[in-house]
Structure formats: structure tokens, C-alpha cells
Amino acid sequence: MSFHEGAATVRTPLWDWPVRLIHWSFAVLIPALWWTAENGEMGWHTVIGTVLMQLLVIRVLWGFVGGSTARFSSFVRGPGAVFAHLRSPAEEPSVGHNPAGGWSVLALLGLMALQVALGLVAGDPDDGTTGPLNHLVSSTTAGRATELHGIVFYLILAMIVLHLAAIVYYRVIKRDNLIAPMITGSKPLPASADGLVKAPVWRLIACIVVAWLVGWVVWVGAA
């Protein structure tokens, strides 16, 4: 959506609280997962990884049934829209993720989902460090999953660095503060802008129930 330059602005709802809570939870959980792995706290590593998995389930489901700005259909655009956005000299006010940011969201969610899937089966039973579903795969598969688990972490780290660089770029070059709206949930936008359309609470409850069931199935499989 394009807006006229110089239009009067009003504080407009942008991000609902599930999106913001999950976003900042990722920022806490990923360093916690790195720390627990580096310090051999694999019990906590598994617990935190399970929480991350459940939040990913909620976020993906919320991308289909959640608020207007949370939905993938609102921010996933084709390559032409991405290149046009990156070439533009100044940032137009946007409701939700811009075309480039939308693809970075998909990439990061996809990498985290892959990392969780690998972690579920990774590990070596001989040293007592295994994922909760390690017993369901062969030792060869578990070994490959363990190697990939380490590689994918560095891909996630690269995406985080890129994300932070983008925040600085948009703040300095395009004069767009991406952090504040993810904290407050709102952003000054022209009065003509259509802000966040919230989803019914029952949809969030349904997403949470599904995520809890996924976690339960994993732990039952680990028993």
C-alpha cells in the first residue's frame, strides 16, 4: 500500500501481541539454546528446544489464521516487488513486513524449523546426548542429523546478523524504525492506512492447543 508523502499520521495498530511475544521469545531462546549446548546442559537444551518448536508451530499456524499483518499472504511478495522495494531511495510507510522483510521471516522460520527437526533425532546414545526421537532413526541418520544441526545453527546465526544489519540499514538509510513497533505494537502511519485487523482469540487458543499436542506427541515418542 502506498501513501502520499507529507500526509498526517496517527498511531496505528501494527503487530498483535502473539507476534510480538513470539518474536522476542525467539530472541531469548536461540542464545539460550546455544549456551546450553556449549555448556553440556542438554536436559535444559531439550526443554528449551521443545518450547521453541511449540512457538514455531503457533507462529506458522498464526501465519494462516492470525491477525492481518501476521498472515503470510499479507507480506510474501514476488521477486519484482522485492527488487523494487530495495531500489527505492526512501522507505514508504508500510503496514506489516515489507517485501524484503517478508522473505527473511520465511527464511528464518524455515531454518529454525529445520534445526528443531534435526535436533529431535540428533545425538549419540553412547555419550548420552540425544534428541527425544533419536531412537526412531538409525545411527547413521542420527550422525548426519547431528552434523547438519551444527551447520544449520551457523545459517541461523547468519540470518540473525543479516536481520540486525537490516534494522540498522532501515533506521539510518530509509529512516524507518523497525524495533519500536515490535515493542509497542503500533506505528505512526497516514490516517488513510488500514492498520492491524485482529483475529478472534479462539483461533489463538486453537493454535496453542495444536502446539501443545505436538509437544506431547514428541515426549510420548521419547518415552
XYZ file of C-alpha atoms in Angstrom:
223
model
C 0.000 0.000 0.000
C 1.375 3.432 -0.947
C 0.736 6.673 0.917
C 1.129 10.277 -0.063
C 4.266 11.958 1.249
C 3.517 14.515 3.932
C 0.154 13.024 4.884
C -0.866 13.468 8.519
C -0.024 10.463 10.631
C -1.781 8.744 13.505
C -0.569 5.945 15.737
C -1.883 2.824 14.037
C -2.050 -0.747 15.419
C 0.505 -2.850 13.543
C 1.504 -6.049 15.362
C -0.700 -8.134 17.638
C 0.735 -9.402 20.922
C 1.178 -13.069 19.822
C 3.509 -11.954 17.012
C 5.460 -9.674 19.340
C 5.706 -12.231 22.147
C 6.901 -14.974 19.812
C 9.368 -12.613 18.115
C 11.060 -11.640 21.379
C 10.880 -15.220 22.669
C 12.963 -16.304 19.683
C 15.497 -13.602 20.592
C 15.836 -15.147 24.060
C 15.547 -18.843 23.252
C 18.126 -19.029 20.464
C 21.000 -17.701 22.638
C 19.780 -19.950 25.467
C 19.934 -22.974 23.172
C 23.480 -22.059 22.115
C 24.574 -21.609 25.742
C 23.083 -24.874 26.976
C 24.672 -26.799 24.096
C 28.076 -25.214 24.651
C 27.974 -25.957 28.385
C 26.639 -29.502 28.197
C 23.255 -28.657 29.732
C 21.463 -30.968 27.336
C 18.470 -31.530 29.588
C 17.706 -27.824 29.504
C 18.668 -27.730 25.824
C 15.944 -30.261 25.057
C 13.343 -28.445 27.142
C 14.117 -25.080 25.538
C 14.178 -26.682 22.099
C 10.725 -28.125 22.718
C 9.427 -24.691 23.709
C 10.953 -23.258 20.529
C 9.259 -25.984 18.490
C 5.875 -25.197 20.020
C 6.282 -21.470 19.400
C 7.183 -22.220 15.783
C 4.016 -24.278 15.412
C 1.960 -21.400 16.806
C 3.671 -18.834 14.575
C 3.210 -20.892 11.417
C -0.454 -21.535 12.165
C -0.886 -17.863 13.083
C 0.529 -17.050 9.672
C -2.619 -18.550 8.186
C -5.352 -17.728 10.700
C -3.946 -14.824 12.749
C -4.192 -11.059 12.531
C -3.917 -9.351 9.155
C -0.246 -8.365 9.484
C 0.744 -11.797 10.820
C -0.552 -13.668 7.788
C 1.934 -14.870 5.190
C -0.444 -13.729 2.458
C -0.004 -10.123 3.643
C 3.763 -9.947 3.274
C 5.055 -12.643 0.913
C 5.603 -10.978 -2.442
C 7.281 -11.898 -5.723
C 10.884 -11.067 -6.709
C 9.791 -7.984 -8.656
C 8.242 -6.406 -5.570
C 11.347 -7.213 -3.519
C 13.775 -5.661 -6.018
C 11.573 -2.605 -6.465
C 11.463 -2.146 -2.710
C 15.238 -2.452 -2.317
C 15.857 0.030 -5.148
C 13.559 2.676 -3.702
C 15.607 5.552 -2.187
C 13.275 6.114 0.769
C 11.027 3.887 2.788
C 7.304 4.346 2.268
C 5.212 3.707 5.353
C 4.163 0.068 5.330
C 1.592 -1.922 7.237
C 3.365 -5.090 8.315
C 6.502 -6.619 6.819
C 7.899 -5.032 3.687
C 8.559 -7.321 0.652
C 12.204 -7.973 1.607
C 11.409 -8.498 5.274
C 8.692 -10.987 4.396
C 11.153 -13.348 2.766
C 13.591 -13.006 5.645
C 10.789 -14.052 8.005
C 10.118 -17.166 5.924
C 13.822 -17.993 5.750
C 14.339 -17.677 9.489
C 11.213 -19.659 10.362
C 12.223 -22.354 7.885
C 15.757 -22.617 9.253
C 14.533 -22.791 12.848
C 12.009 -25.477 11.917
C 14.765 -27.469 10.197
C 17.042 -27.034 13.214
C 14.344 -28.318 15.554
C 13.606 -31.304 13.301
C 17.296 -32.224 13.180
C 17.622 -31.801 16.939
C 14.781 -34.230 17.577
C 16.773 -37.122 16.100
C 20.371 -35.928 16.550
C 22.885 -37.271 19.019
C 24.950 -40.272 20.002
C 23.452 -42.708 22.534
C 26.960 -43.733 23.601
C 27.661 -40.339 25.176
C 24.130 -39.909 26.498
C 23.344 -36.820 24.436
C 20.429 -37.483 22.103
C 17.308 -35.810 20.820
C 13.984 -37.091 22.169
C 13.233 -39.039 18.953
C 16.770 -40.296 18.334
C 15.719 -43.877 18.930
C 13.426 -43.758 15.902
C 16.285 -43.398 13.397
C 19.456 -45.301 12.568
C 22.813 -44.301 13.990
C 23.875 -43.169 10.506
C 20.863 -40.889 10.175
C 21.397 -39.572 13.696
C 25.038 -38.810 12.888
C 24.124 -36.893 9.755
C 21.422 -35.020 11.647
C 23.981 -34.067 14.303
C 26.367 -32.677 11.682
C 23.607 -30.737 9.960
C 22.340 -29.480 13.333
C 25.661 -27.700 13.776
C 25.715 -26.344 10.218
C 22.155 -25.021 10.315
C 22.939 -23.155 13.535
C 25.515 -21.080 11.652
C 22.955 -20.406 8.913
C 20.540 -19.174 11.578
C 23.320 -17.049 13.042
C 23.998 -15.573 9.588
C 20.292 -14.744 9.214
C 20.301 -13.049 12.618
C 23.323 -10.937 11.637
C 21.579 -10.038 8.372
C 18.423 -9.178 10.315
C 20.342 -6.856 12.656
C 22.128 -5.250 9.706
C 18.764 -4.662 8.026
C 17.441 -2.982 11.182
C 20.393 -0.568 11.129
C 20.035 -0.019 7.367
C 16.342 0.809 7.581
C 16.883 3.086 10.565
C 19.821 5.017 9.096
C 19.177 4.972 5.346
C 15.421 4.598 4.972
C 14.527 6.387 8.216
C 12.215 3.598 9.338
C 12.330 2.338 12.931
C 11.573 -1.396 12.838
C 12.180 -2.091 16.527
C 9.725 0.249 18.230
C 6.579 -1.183 16.559
C 7.632 -4.704 17.565
C 7.707 -3.469 21.173
C 4.669 -1.203 21.277
C 2.573 -2.925 18.617
C 1.836 0.349 16.812
C 3.442 2.807 14.406
C 2.739 6.347 13.164
C 1.123 5.940 9.745
C -1.000 8.129 7.480
C -4.616 8.293 8.593
C -5.618 6.526 5.388
C -3.637 3.401 6.327
C -5.514 0.234 7.201
C -3.963 -0.985 10.433
C -3.969 -4.387 12.053
C -7.197 -6.371 11.871
C -7.124 -8.651 14.886
C -8.104 -12.312 14.761
C -10.562 -13.864 17.232
C -8.990 -15.155 20.448
C -10.371 -18.655 19.875
C -8.053 -19.040 16.888
C -5.033 -18.344 19.078
C -6.301 -20.833 21.648
C -6.655 -23.433 18.885
C -3.073 -22.767 17.746
C -1.806 -23.158 21.322
C -3.681 -26.446 21.712
C -2.172 -27.793 18.491
C 1.321 -26.731 19.610
C 0.799 -28.411 22.992
C -0.309 -31.612 21.247
C 2.806 -31.548 19.058
C 4.967 -31.244 22.163
C 3.041 -34.058 23.856
C 3.469 -36.351 20.846
C 7.230 -35.688 20.870
C 7.536 -36.528 24.559
C 5.367 -39.623 24.228
C 7.598 -40.743 21.364
C 10.626 -40.134 23.558
C 9.270 -42.322 26.361
